[in-house]
Amino acid sequence: MDQRPIGVMDSGLGGLSVVRLLHQRLPHESVIFVGDQQHFPYGTRVQDEIRSFALIIGKFLVQQNIKLMVIACNTATAAALTLLQKELPVPVIGVIQPGAVAAVSLPYHDRIGVIATESTINDGAYVRAIKSLSPKTTVLAKATQPLVAIVEHGQTGTLKAQRAVNEQLAVFRQKPVDGLVLGCTHFPFLTKEIMQTLGPTVAIIDPAGETVQLVARVLTKHDALATTTDKGQLTLYSTGAASDLAAGARKWLGKQDLTSKHLALF
Ligand code: DGL
């Protein structure tokens, strides 16, 4: 019984793929979303830098009186989850462990592919998380950083997007996998293109589903689910171009009245 909002962050609009599912599964929860477009992309930055951005955003969200934070960014989860869990006075949830749980829950998970940013792949977080749950699984991890900008710049559904996906995912045609983890929150917005490239036999895993289940479990445990019958509110902040985030949110969340505010945090 806690009407306070859930705080969500990403480097850009990818985190909206998690917000979308939060709204579907927990429709009474309010959300404050921060897209750090000023520092986009995170995937080519060093982890120290990502950690400091994530901590500043986390502290801002705590000032907004959130009850829980979701790092809806795999790159920031790999770099900063432990730090934020230590520093912030609210529960903090990342997307990598949920993604790994979803991968090993597939009926066939002998060979799992992971696509993510350069930083997430270099960190090795997914390989560690999947292997610790299922040591026999072979994990094929591939950095597909160019796909991030395609989504952020609104180019999904174009020939350019399909070509980039074909090129970036070629390795999974040569070395087939049972499932592919979308290890960057921007990638669920390229699901059509990815399915077109890999065909129907590869299971596509969006960590958002398992992440939102974890949010529900943690809120239930703390007796902190929203009890109102009203729909939750969504407040959007961008550290960069607020109009770009609003346009992305209208497109991906299907709500034409969404607006975004600029946040001068840095
Ligand atoms: N959406 C982010 C992720 O899940 C980061 C993309 C980027 O900024 O490079 O990793």
Short mmCIF file of N, CA, C and O in Angstrom, two decimals, residues 20-156:
data_model
loop_
_atom_site.label_atom_id
_atom_site.label_comp_id
_atom_site.label_asym_id
_atom_site.label_seq_id
_atom_site.Cartn_x
_atom_site.Cartn_y
_atom_site.Cartn_z
N ARG A 20 6.90 0.08 -20.72
CA ARG A 20 5.74 -0.45 -21.45
C ARG A 20 5.15 -1.66 -20.73
O ARG A 20 3.95 -1.78 -20.52
N LEU A 21 6.04 -2.55 -20.30
CA LEU A 21 5.58 -3.77 -19.62
C LEU A 21 5.13 -3.49 -18.19
O LEU A 21 4.20 -4.12 -17.69
N LEU A 22 5.81 -2.52 -17.55
CA LEU A 22 5.36 -2.12 -16.19
C LEU A 22 3.92 -1.64 -16.25
O LEU A 22 3.09 -2.02 -15.42
N HIS A 23 3.60 -0.83 -17.27
CA HIS A 23 2.24 -0.32 -17.42
C HIS A 23 1.23 -1.43 -17.69
O HIS A 23 0.11 -1.39 -17.21
N GLN A 24 1.67 -2.42 -18.51
CA GLN A 24 0.74 -3.51 -18.84
C GLN A 24 0.46 -4.38 -17.63
O GLN A 24 -0.66 -4.74 -17.34
N ARG A 25 1.55 -4.73 -16.90
CA ARG A 25 1.39 -5.72 -15.82
C ARG A 25 1.05 -5.10 -14.47
O ARG A 25 0.43 -5.75 -13.64
N LEU A 26 1.50 -3.85 -14.25
CA LEU A 26 1.21 -3.17 -12.98
C LEU A 26 0.60 -1.80 -13.30
O LEU A 26 1.23 -0.75 -13.04
N PRO A 27 -0.59 -1.79 -13.88
CA PRO A 27 -1.14 -0.54 -14.44
C PRO A 27 -1.41 0.57 -13.43
O PRO A 27 -1.54 1.73 -13.81
N HIS A 28 -1.47 0.23 -12.15
CA HIS A 28 -1.76 1.28 -11.16
C HIS A 28 -0.50 1.96 -10.62
O HIS A 28 -0.58 2.90 -9.84
N GLU A 29 0.65 1.46 -11.04
CA GLU A 29 1.90 2.04 -10.55
C GLU A 29 2.27 3.29 -11.35
O GLU A 29 2.23 3.27 -12.59
N SER A 30 2.65 4.35 -10.67
CA SER A 30 3.16 5.54 -11.35
C SER A 30 4.66 5.38 -11.57
O SER A 30 5.34 4.70 -10.78
N VAL A 31 5.15 5.99 -12.64
CA VAL A 31 6.56 5.83 -13.01
C VAL A 31 7.17 7.20 -13.31
O VAL A 31 6.55 8.03 -13.97
N ILE A 32 8.38 7.41 -12.80
CA ILE A 32 9.17 8.57 -13.22
C ILE A 32 10.35 8.01 -14.01
O ILE A 32 11.12 7.20 -13.49
N PHE A 33 10.45 8.42 -15.26
CA PHE A 33 11.50 7.89 -16.14
C PHE A 33 12.51 8.98 -16.45
O PHE A 33 12.14 10.09 -16.81
N VAL A 34 13.79 8.63 -16.31
CA VAL A 34 14.86 9.55 -16.73
C VAL A 34 15.66 8.91 -17.86
O VAL A 34 16.22 7.82 -17.71
N GLY A 35 15.69 9.58 -19.00
CA GLY A 35 16.55 9.16 -20.12
C GLY A 35 17.76 10.09 -20.14
O GLY A 35 17.60 11.30 -20.28
N ASP A 36 18.93 9.49 -20.01
CA ASP A 36 20.15 10.33 -19.96
C ASP A 36 20.68 10.57 -21.38
O ASP A 36 21.82 10.21 -21.70
N GLN A 37 19.85 11.20 -22.19
CA GLN A 37 20.23 11.44 -23.59
C GLN A 37 21.47 12.34 -23.72
O GLN A 37 22.17 12.28 -24.71
N GLN A 38 21.74 13.11 -22.68
CA GLN A 38 22.96 13.96 -22.73
C GLN A 38 24.22 13.09 -22.86
O GLN A 38 25.20 13.53 -23.46
N HIS A 39 24.17 11.89 -22.29
CA HIS A 39 25.36 11.03 -22.29
C HIS A 39 25.21 9.80 -23.16
O HIS A 39 26.02 8.89 -23.09
N PHE A 40 24.13 9.76 -23.97
CA PHE A 40 23.90 8.63 -24.86
C PHE A 40 24.99 8.58 -25.93
O PHE A 40 25.35 9.63 -26.44
N PRO A 41 25.54 7.42 -26.31
CA PRO A 41 25.25 6.11 -25.74
C PRO A 41 26.17 5.80 -24.56
O PRO A 41 27.30 6.26 -24.50
N TYR A 42 25.66 4.99 -23.64
CA TYR A 42 26.49 4.51 -22.52
C TYR A 42 27.44 3.40 -22.99
O TYR A 42 28.50 3.19 -22.41
N GLY A 43 27.00 2.67 -24.00
CA GLY A 43 27.70 1.42 -24.37
C GLY A 43 29.13 1.56 -24.81
O GLY A 43 29.87 0.58 -24.83
N THR A 44 29.54 2.78 -25.17
CA THR A 44 30.93 2.97 -25.60
C THR A 44 31.74 3.73 -24.53
O THR A 44 32.87 4.14 -24.77
N ARG A 45 31.13 3.91 -23.37
CA ARG A 45 31.82 4.65 -22.29
C ARG A 45 32.48 3.69 -21.30
O ARG A 45 32.13 2.52 -21.24
N VAL A 46 33.40 4.24 -20.49
CA VAL A 46 34.03 3.41 -19.45
C VAL A 46 33.07 3.31 -18.25
O VAL A 46 32.26 4.19 -18.00
N GLN A 47 33.21 2.21 -17.53
CA GLN A 47 32.24 1.93 -16.47
C GLN A 47 32.24 2.96 -15.33
O GLN A 47 31.20 3.23 -14.74
N ASP A 48 33.39 3.54 -15.02
CA ASP A 48 33.46 4.55 -13.95
C ASP A 48 32.52 5.71 -14.24
O ASP A 48 31.84 6.22 -13.35
N GLU A 49 32.54 6.11 -15.51
CA GLU A 49 31.71 7.23 -15.94
C GLU A 49 30.23 6.85 -15.83
O GLU A 49 29.42 7.62 -15.30
N ILE A 50 29.90 5.65 -16.31
CA ILE A 50 28.50 5.19 -16.29
C ILE A 50 28.01 5.12 -14.84
O ILE A 50 26.89 5.51 -14.52
N ARG A 51 28.88 4.63 -13.96
CA ARG A 51 28.53 4.53 -12.54
C ARG A 51 28.19 5.89 -11.97
O ARG A 51 27.21 6.05 -11.25
N SER A 52 29.00 6.90 -12.32
CA SER A 52 28.74 8.22 -11.72
C SER A 52 27.44 8.81 -12.29
O SER A 52 26.67 9.42 -11.55
N PHE A 53 27.15 8.62 -13.56
CA PHE A 53 25.88 9.11 -14.14
C PHE A 53 24.70 8.42 -13.44
O PHE A 53 23.73 9.06 -13.05
N ALA A 54 24.81 7.10 -13.29
CA ALA A 54 23.69 6.32 -12.73
C ALA A 54 23.43 6.73 -11.27
O ALA A 54 22.28 6.81 -10.84
N LEU A 55 24.52 7.03 -10.55
CA LEU A 55 24.35 7.41 -9.14
C LEU A 55 23.66 8.78 -9.03
O LEU A 55 22.77 8.98 -8.19
N ILE A 56 24.05 9.70 -9.89
CA ILE A 56 23.43 11.04 -9.87
C ILE A 56 21.93 10.91 -10.21
O ILE A 56 21.07 11.51 -9.56
N ILE A 57 21.63 10.10 -11.20
CA ILE A 57 20.21 9.92 -11.59
C ILE A 57 19.46 9.21 -10.46
O ILE A 57 18.33 9.59 -10.12
N GLY A 58 20.08 8.21 -9.87
CA GLY A 58 19.44 7.49 -8.77
C GLY A 58 19.13 8.43 -7.61
O GLY A 58 18.03 8.39 -7.04
N LYS A 59 20.07 9.32 -7.29
CA LYS A 59 19.83 10.28 -6.18
C LYS A 59 18.70 11.25 -6.54
O LYS A 59 17.89 11.61 -5.68
N PHE A 60 18.66 11.68 -7.80
CA PHE A 60 17.56 12.54 -8.24
C PHE A 60 16.22 11.82 -8.05
O PHE A 60 15.25 12.39 -7.52
N LEU A 61 16.18 10.56 -8.47
CA LEU A 61 14.91 9.81 -8.36
C LEU A 61 14.51 9.64 -6.90
O LEU A 61 13.32 9.74 -6.55
N VAL A 62 15.48 9.42 -6.03
CA VAL A 62 15.17 9.29 -4.60
C VAL A 62 14.58 10.61 -4.08
O VAL A 62 13.62 10.61 -3.31
N GLN A 63 15.14 11.74 -4.56
CA GLN A 63 14.56 13.05 -4.16
C GLN A 63 13.11 13.21 -4.63
O GLN A 63 12.35 13.99 -4.06
N GLN A 64 12.76 12.48 -5.70
CA GLN A 64 11.37 12.55 -6.19
C GLN A 64 10.46 11.61 -5.41
O GLN A 64 9.33 11.35 -5.80
N ASN A 65 11.01 11.02 -4.33
CA ASN A 65 10.21 10.19 -3.44
C ASN A 65 9.76 8.87 -4.06
O ASN A 65 8.61 8.46 -3.90
N ILE A 66 10.66 8.21 -4.78
CA ILE A 66 10.31 6.90 -5.36
C ILE A 66 10.34 5.83 -4.28
O ILE A 66 11.00 5.98 -3.24
N LYS A 67 9.66 4.71 -4.55
CA LYS A 67 9.67 3.60 -3.59
C LYS A 67 10.60 2.47 -4.03
O LYS A 67 10.93 1.58 -3.24
N LEU A 68 11.03 2.51 -5.31
CA LEU A 68 11.89 1.46 -5.86
C LEU A 68 12.48 2.00 -7.15
O LEU A 68 11.85 2.82 -7.82
N MET A 69 13.69 1.56 -7.47
CA MET A 69 14.31 2.00 -8.74
C MET A 69 14.60 0.81 -9.64
O MET A 69 15.08 -0.23 -9.16
N VAL A 70 14.31 0.97 -10.92
CA VAL A 70 14.69 -0.04 -11.92
C VAL A 70 15.76 0.58 -12.82
O VAL A 70 15.52 1.63 -13.42
N ILE A 71 16.92 -0.05 -12.90
CA ILE A 71 17.93 0.38 -13.87
C ILE A 71 17.56 -0.33 -15.18
O ILE A 71 17.93 -1.48 -15.39
N ALA A 72 16.79 0.37 -16.02
CA ALA A 72 16.28 -0.26 -17.25
C ALA A 72 17.31 -0.11 -18.36
O ALA A 72 17.00 0.30 -19.48
N CYS A 73 18.53 -0.45 -18.03
CA CYS A 73 19.68 -0.30 -18.93
C CYS A 73 20.65 -1.40 -18.53
O CYS A 73 21.10 -1.44 -17.38
N ASN A 74 20.95 -2.28 -19.47
CA ASN A 74 21.87 -3.38 -19.16
C ASN A 74 23.27 -2.86 -18.88
O ASN A 74 23.97 -3.36 -18.01
N THR A 75 23.67 -1.85 -19.66
CA THR A 75 25.02 -1.30 -19.53
C THR A 75 25.21 -0.70 -18.14
O THR A 75 26.23 -0.92 -17.48
N ALA A 76 24.20 0.05 -17.69
CA ALA A 76 24.28 0.67 -16.36
C ALA A 76 24.08 -0.38 -15.27
O ALA A 76 24.65 -0.25 -14.17
N THR A 77 23.32 -1.42 -15.55
CA THR A 77 23.17 -2.51 -14.57
C THR A 77 24.53 -3.16 -14.33
O THR A 77 24.95 -3.37 -13.18
N ALA A 78 25.23 -3.48 -15.43
CA ALA A 78 26.54 -4.14 -15.30
C ALA A 78 27.51 -3.25 -14.53
O ALA A 78 28.29 -3.71 -13.70
N ALA A 79 27.44 -1.95 -14.79
CA ALA A 79 28.43 -1.04 -14.19
C ALA A 79 28.05 -0.62 -12.77
O ALA A 79 28.93 -0.44 -11.92
N ALA A 80 26.76 -0.43 -12.50
CA ALA A 80 26.38 0.36 -11.32
C ALA A 80 25.38 -0.30 -10.37
O ALA A 80 25.06 0.29 -9.34
N LEU A 81 24.88 -1.49 -10.68
CA LEU A 81 23.83 -2.06 -9.81
C LEU A 81 24.32 -2.19 -8.37
O LEU A 81 23.63 -1.76 -7.43
N THR A 82 25.48 -2.77 -8.18
CA THR A 82 25.98 -3.00 -6.82
C THR A 82 26.13 -1.67 -6.07
O THR A 82 25.72 -1.55 -4.91
N LEU A 83 26.69 -0.67 -6.75
CA LEU A 83 26.88 0.64 -6.11
C LEU A 83 25.55 1.26 -5.71
O LEU A 83 25.38 1.74 -4.58
N LEU A 84 24.58 1.24 -6.64
CA LEU A 84 23.29 1.88 -6.34
C LEU A 84 22.56 1.13 -5.23
O LEU A 84 21.89 1.75 -4.40
N GLN A 85 22.68 -0.19 -5.23
CA GLN A 85 22.02 -0.95 -4.15
C GLN A 85 22.62 -0.57 -2.79
O GLN A 85 21.95 -0.58 -1.78
N LYS A 86 23.91 -0.24 -2.79
CA LYS A 86 24.57 0.14 -1.55
C LYS A 86 24.24 1.58 -1.15
O LYS A 86 24.01 1.87 0.03
N GLU A 87 24.17 2.47 -2.13
CA GLU A 87 24.06 3.91 -1.83
C GLU A 87 22.64 4.43 -1.68
O GLU A 87 22.44 5.45 -1.02
N LEU A 88 21.68 3.79 -2.32
CA LEU A 88 20.33 4.37 -2.31
C LEU A 88 19.45 3.71 -1.24
O LEU A 88 19.56 2.50 -1.01
N PRO A 89 18.58 4.49 -0.63
CA PRO A 89 17.77 3.96 0.48
C PRO A 89 16.50 3.24 0.03
O PRO A 89 15.59 3.06 0.80
N VAL A 90 16.43 2.86 -1.27
CA VAL A 90 15.26 2.12 -1.78
C VAL A 90 15.76 0.86 -2.48
O VAL A 90 16.93 0.81 -2.88
N PRO A 91 14.92 -0.16 -2.67
CA PRO A 91 15.37 -1.34 -3.43
C PRO A 91 15.71 -0.94 -4.87
O PRO A 91 15.01 -0.12 -5.46
N VAL A 92 16.80 -1.49 -5.40
CA VAL A 92 17.22 -1.20 -6.78
C VAL A 92 17.29 -2.52 -7.54
O VAL A 92 17.92 -3.48 -7.09
N ILE A 93 16.63 -2.55 -8.70
CA ILE A 93 16.55 -3.77 -9.51
C ILE A 93 17.21 -3.50 -10.87
O ILE A 93 16.98 -2.45 -11.47
N GLY A 94 18.02 -4.45 -11.31
CA GLY A 94 18.63 -4.34 -12.64
C GLY A 94 17.95 -5.29 -13.61
O GLY A 94 16.97 -5.97 -13.26
N VAL A 95 18.46 -5.35 -14.85
CA VAL A 95 17.80 -6.17 -15.87
C VAL A 95 18.58 -7.42 -16.27
O VAL A 95 18.07 -8.26 -17.00
N ILE A 96 19.83 -7.55 -15.79
CA ILE A 96 20.66 -8.65 -16.29
C ILE A 96 20.31 -9.99 -15.63
O ILE A 96 20.10 -11.00 -16.33
N GLN A 97 20.20 -10.00 -14.31
CA GLN A 97 19.83 -11.26 -13.63
C GLN A 97 18.46 -11.74 -14.12
O GLN A 97 18.31 -12.93 -14.47
N PRO A 98 17.46 -10.86 -14.21
CA PRO A 98 16.17 -11.31 -14.77
C PRO A 98 16.32 -11.87 -16.20
O PRO A 98 15.67 -12.86 -16.55
N GLY A 99 17.16 -11.24 -17.00
CA GLY A 99 17.38 -11.73 -18.38
C GLY A 99 17.98 -13.13 -18.38
O GLY A 99 17.60 -14.00 -19.18
N ALA A 100 18.91 -13.35 -17.47
CA ALA A 100 19.56 -14.67 -17.37
C ALA A 100 18.55 -15.72 -16.90
O ALA A 100 18.51 -16.84 -17.41
N VAL A 101 17.71 -15.34 -15.93
CA VAL A 101 16.67 -16.27 -15.43
C VAL A 101 15.73 -16.65 -16.58
O VAL A 101 15.41 -17.83 -16.78
N ALA A 102 15.33 -15.65 -17.36
CA ALA A 102 14.43 -15.93 -18.49
C ALA A 102 15.11 -16.86 -19.50
O ALA A 102 14.47 -17.78 -20.02
N ALA A 103 16.39 -16.66 -19.74
CA ALA A 103 17.11 -17.49 -20.72
C ALA A 103 17.16 -18.95 -20.28
O ALA A 103 16.89 -19.86 -21.07
N VAL A 104 17.49 -19.19 -19.03
CA VAL A 104 17.64 -20.59 -18.58
C VAL A 104 16.28 -21.23 -18.28
O VAL A 104 16.21 -22.42 -18.01
N SER A 105 15.21 -20.43 -18.33
CA SER A 105 13.86 -21.00 -18.16
C SER A 105 13.30 -21.52 -19.49
O SER A 105 12.24 -22.15 -19.50
N LEU A 106 14.00 -21.26 -20.59
CA LEU A 106 13.53 -21.79 -21.88
C LEU A 106 13.60 -23.31 -21.84
O LEU A 106 14.55 -23.87 -21.28
N PRO A 107 12.66 -24.01 -22.47
CA PRO A 107 12.72 -25.48 -22.48
C PRO A 107 14.06 -25.98 -23.07
O PRO A 107 14.63 -26.95 -22.61
N TYR A 108 14.54 -25.29 -24.11
CA TYR A 108 15.86 -25.62 -24.67
C TYR A 108 16.77 -24.43 -24.43
O TYR A 108 16.51 -23.34 -24.93
N HIS A 109 17.84 -24.65 -23.67
CA HIS A 109 18.76 -23.52 -23.43
C HIS A 109 20.21 -24.01 -23.41
O HIS A 109 21.02 -23.54 -22.65
N ASP A 110 20.50 -24.99 -24.30
CA ASP A 110 21.88 -25.47 -24.41
C ASP A 110 22.79 -24.39 -24.98
O ASP A 110 23.94 -24.27 -24.58
N ARG A 111 22.25 -23.66 -25.95
CA ARG A 111 23.04 -22.60 -26.59
C ARG A 111 22.23 -21.30 -26.56
O ARG A 111 21.16 -21.22 -27.17
N ILE A 112 22.75 -20.35 -25.83
CA ILE A 112 22.05 -19.07 -25.70
C ILE A 112 22.92 -17.94 -26.29
O ILE A 112 24.11 -17.84 -25.97
N GLY A 113 22.32 -17.15 -27.13
CA GLY A 113 23.00 -15.97 -27.67
C GLY A 113 22.64 -14.75 -26.83
O GLY A 113 21.55 -14.69 -26.25
N VAL A 114 23.55 -13.81 -26.74
CA VAL A 114 23.27 -12.54 -26.06
C VAL A 114 23.75 -11.42 -26.97
O VAL A 114 24.90 -11.46 -27.43
N ILE A 115 22.89 -10.45 -27.23
CA ILE A 115 23.35 -9.24 -27.92
C ILE A 115 23.19 -8.07 -26.96
O ILE A 115 22.21 -7.98 -26.21
N ALA A 116 24.20 -7.21 -26.94
CA ALA A 116 24.21 -6.11 -25.96
C ALA A 116 25.20 -5.04 -26.44
O ALA A 116 25.78 -5.17 -27.53
N THR A 117 25.39 -4.03 -25.61
CA THR A 117 26.34 -2.97 -25.97
C THR A 117 27.78 -3.47 -25.79
O THR A 117 28.02 -4.50 -25.14
N GLU A 118 28.70 -2.69 -26.31
CA GLU A 118 30.12 -3.05 -26.16
C GLU A 118 30.49 -3.18 -24.68
O GLU A 118 31.17 -4.12 -24.26
N SER A 119 30.03 -2.22 -23.89
CA SER A 119 30.38 -2.20 -22.47
C SER A 119 29.82 -3.43 -21.74
O SER A 119 30.52 -4.06 -20.94
N THR A 120 28.56 -3.78 -22.01
CA THR A 120 27.96 -4.94 -21.33
C THR A 120 28.69 -6.23 -21.72
O THR A 120 28.98 -7.08 -20.87
N ILE A 121 29.00 -6.35 -23.00
CA ILE A 121 29.68 -7.58 -23.46
C ILE A 121 31.10 -7.64 -22.86
O ILE A 121 31.53 -8.68 -22.35
N ASN A 122 31.81 -6.52 -22.87
CA ASN A 122 33.17 -6.51 -22.29
C ASN A 122 33.15 -6.84 -20.81
O ASN A 122 34.06 -7.47 -20.29
N ASP A 123 32.10 -6.43 -20.13
CA ASP A 123 31.98 -6.71 -18.69
C ASP A 123 31.79 -8.20 -18.43
O ASP A 123 32.21 -8.73 -17.40
N GLY A 124 31.12 -8.88 -19.37
CA GLY A 124 30.90 -10.33 -19.21
C GLY A 124 29.77 -10.68 -18.26
O GLY A 124 29.59 -11.85 -17.88
N ALA A 125 28.96 -9.68 -17.88
CA ALA A 125 27.92 -9.90 -16.86
C ALA A 125 26.92 -10.97 -17.27
O ALA A 125 26.50 -11.78 -16.44
N TYR A 126 26.52 -10.97 -18.53
CA TYR A 126 25.52 -11.96 -18.96
C TYR A 126 26.06 -13.38 -18.93
O TYR A 126 25.38 -14.32 -18.52
N VAL A 127 27.29 -13.52 -19.41
CA VAL A 127 27.88 -14.87 -19.43
C VAL A 127 27.96 -15.39 -18.00
O VAL A 127 27.56 -16.52 -17.71
N ARG A 128 28.42 -14.54 -17.07
CA ARG A 128 28.51 -14.95 -15.67
C ARG A 128 27.14 -15.32 -15.11
O ARG A 128 26.97 -16.35 -14.46
N ALA A 129 26.16 -14.47 -15.38
CA ALA A 129 24.82 -14.69 -14.79
C ALA A 129 24.19 -15.98 -15.35
O ALA A 129 23.62 -16.78 -14.59
N ILE A 130 24.31 -16.20 -16.65
CA ILE A 130 23.70 -17.41 -17.24
C ILE A 130 24.45 -18.66 -16.77
O ILE A 130 23.85 -19.65 -16.36
N LYS A 131 25.78 -18.58 -16.79
CA LYS A 131 26.59 -19.75 -16.38
C LYS A 131 26.37 -20.11 -14.92
O LYS A 131 26.43 -21.28 -14.55
N SER A 132 26.14 -19.11 -14.09
CA SER A 132 25.96 -19.44 -12.67
C SER A 132 24.62 -20.14 -12.45
O SER A 132 24.48 -20.93 -11.52
N LEU A 133 23.66 -19.90 -13.33
CA LEU A 133 22.37 -20.57 -13.20
C LEU A 133 22.36 -21.91 -13.93
O LEU A 133 21.65 -22.83 -13.56
N SER A 134 23.14 -22.00 -15.01
CA SER A 134 23.13 -23.20 -15.84
C SER A 134 24.53 -23.41 -16.43
O SER A 134 24.81 -23.00 -17.56
N PRO A 135 25.44 -24.03 -15.65
CA PRO A 135 26.85 -24.12 -16.06
C PRO A 135 27.06 -24.81 -17.42
O PRO A 135 28.05 -24.53 -18.10
N LYS A 136 26.12 -25.66 -17.82
CA LYS A 136 26.33 -26.39 -19.09
C LYS A 136 25.93 -25.59 -20.33
O LYS A 136 26.21 -25.99 -21.44
N THR A 137 25.24 -24.48 -20.12
CA THR A 137 24.82 -23.68 -21.27
C THR A 137 26.02 -23.02 -21.93
O THR A 137 26.89 -22.47 -21.26
N THR A 138 26.05 -23.11 -23.27
CA THR A 138 27.06 -22.37 -24.02
C THR A 138 26.49 -21.00 -24.35
O THR A 138 25.38 -20.90 -24.88
N VAL A 139 27.24 -19.96 -24.00
CA VAL A 139 26.74 -18.60 -24.24
C VAL A 139 27.57 -17.95 -25.35
O VAL A 139 28.80 -17.90 -25.28
N LEU A 140 26.85 -17.48 -26.35
CA LEU A 140 27.51 -16.79 -27.46
C LEU A 140 27.15 -15.31 -27.35
O LEU A 140 26.00 -14.92 -27.61
N ALA A 141 28.10 -14.50 -26.90
CA ALA A 141 27.80 -13.09 -26.63
C ALA A 141 28.40 -12.21 -27.72
O ALA A 141 29.56 -12.36 -28.08
N LYS A 142 27.58 -11.29 -28.22
CA LYS A 142 28.05 -10.45 -29.33
C LYS A 142 27.65 -9.00 -29.08
O LYS A 142 26.48 -8.70 -28.83
N ALA A 143 28.63 -8.11 -29.17
CA ALA A 143 28.32 -6.68 -29.06
C ALA A 143 27.70 -6.21 -30.37
O ALA A 143 28.25 -6.46 -31.45
N THR A 144 26.55 -5.56 -30.28
CA THR A 144 25.87 -5.05 -31.48
C THR A 144 25.53 -3.57 -31.27
O THR A 144 24.38 -3.16 -31.42
N GLN A 145 26.55 -2.82 -30.89
CA GLN A 145 26.37 -1.40 -30.54
C GLN A 145 25.65 -0.58 -31.63
O GLN A 145 24.80 0.26 -31.29
N PRO A 146 25.93 -0.82 -32.94
CA PRO A 146 25.28 0.02 -33.96
C PRO A 146 23.75 -0.04 -33.92
O PRO A 146 23.08 0.89 -34.36
N LEU A 147 23.19 -1.12 -33.36
CA LEU A 147 21.72 -1.24 -33.33
C LEU A 147 21.10 -0.27 -32.33
O LEU A 147 19.92 0.09 -32.45
N VAL A 148 21.88 0.16 -31.35
CA VAL A 148 21.34 1.05 -30.31
C VAL A 148 20.92 2.39 -30.94
O VAL A 148 19.81 2.88 -30.73
N ALA A 149 21.82 2.95 -31.76
CA ALA A 149 21.54 4.27 -32.35
C ALA A 149 20.37 4.19 -33.32
O ALA A 149 19.60 5.15 -33.45
N ILE A 150 20.21 3.07 -34.00
CA ILE A 150 19.09 2.91 -34.94
C ILE A 150 17.76 3.09 -34.20
O ILE A 150 16.86 3.78 -34.67
N VAL A 151 17.67 2.49 -33.02
CA VAL A 151 16.43 2.62 -32.24
C VAL A 151 16.31 4.04 -31.69
O VAL A 151 15.26 4.68 -31.81
N GLU A 152 17.39 4.54 -31.09
CA GLU A 152 17.33 5.86 -30.44
C GLU A 152 16.94 6.95 -31.46
O GLU A 152 16.25 7.89 -31.12
N HIS A 153 17.40 6.77 -32.70
CA HIS A 153 17.13 7.80 -33.70
C HIS A 153 15.90 7.50 -34.56
O HIS A 153 15.76 8.03 -35.67
N GLY A 154 15.04 6.62 -34.06
CA GLY A 154 13.74 6.40 -34.71
C GLY A 154 13.79 5.74 -36.06
O GLY A 154 12.94 5.99 -36.91
N GLN A 155 14.81 4.87 -36.29
CA GLN A 155 14.93 4.27 -37.63
C GLN A 155 14.46 2.82 -37.70
O GLN A 155 14.78 2.11 -38.64
N THR A 156 13.72 2.37 -36.69
CA THR A 156 13.19 1.00 -36.76
C THR A 156 12.18 0.93 -37.91
O THR A 156 11.59 1.94 -38.28
#
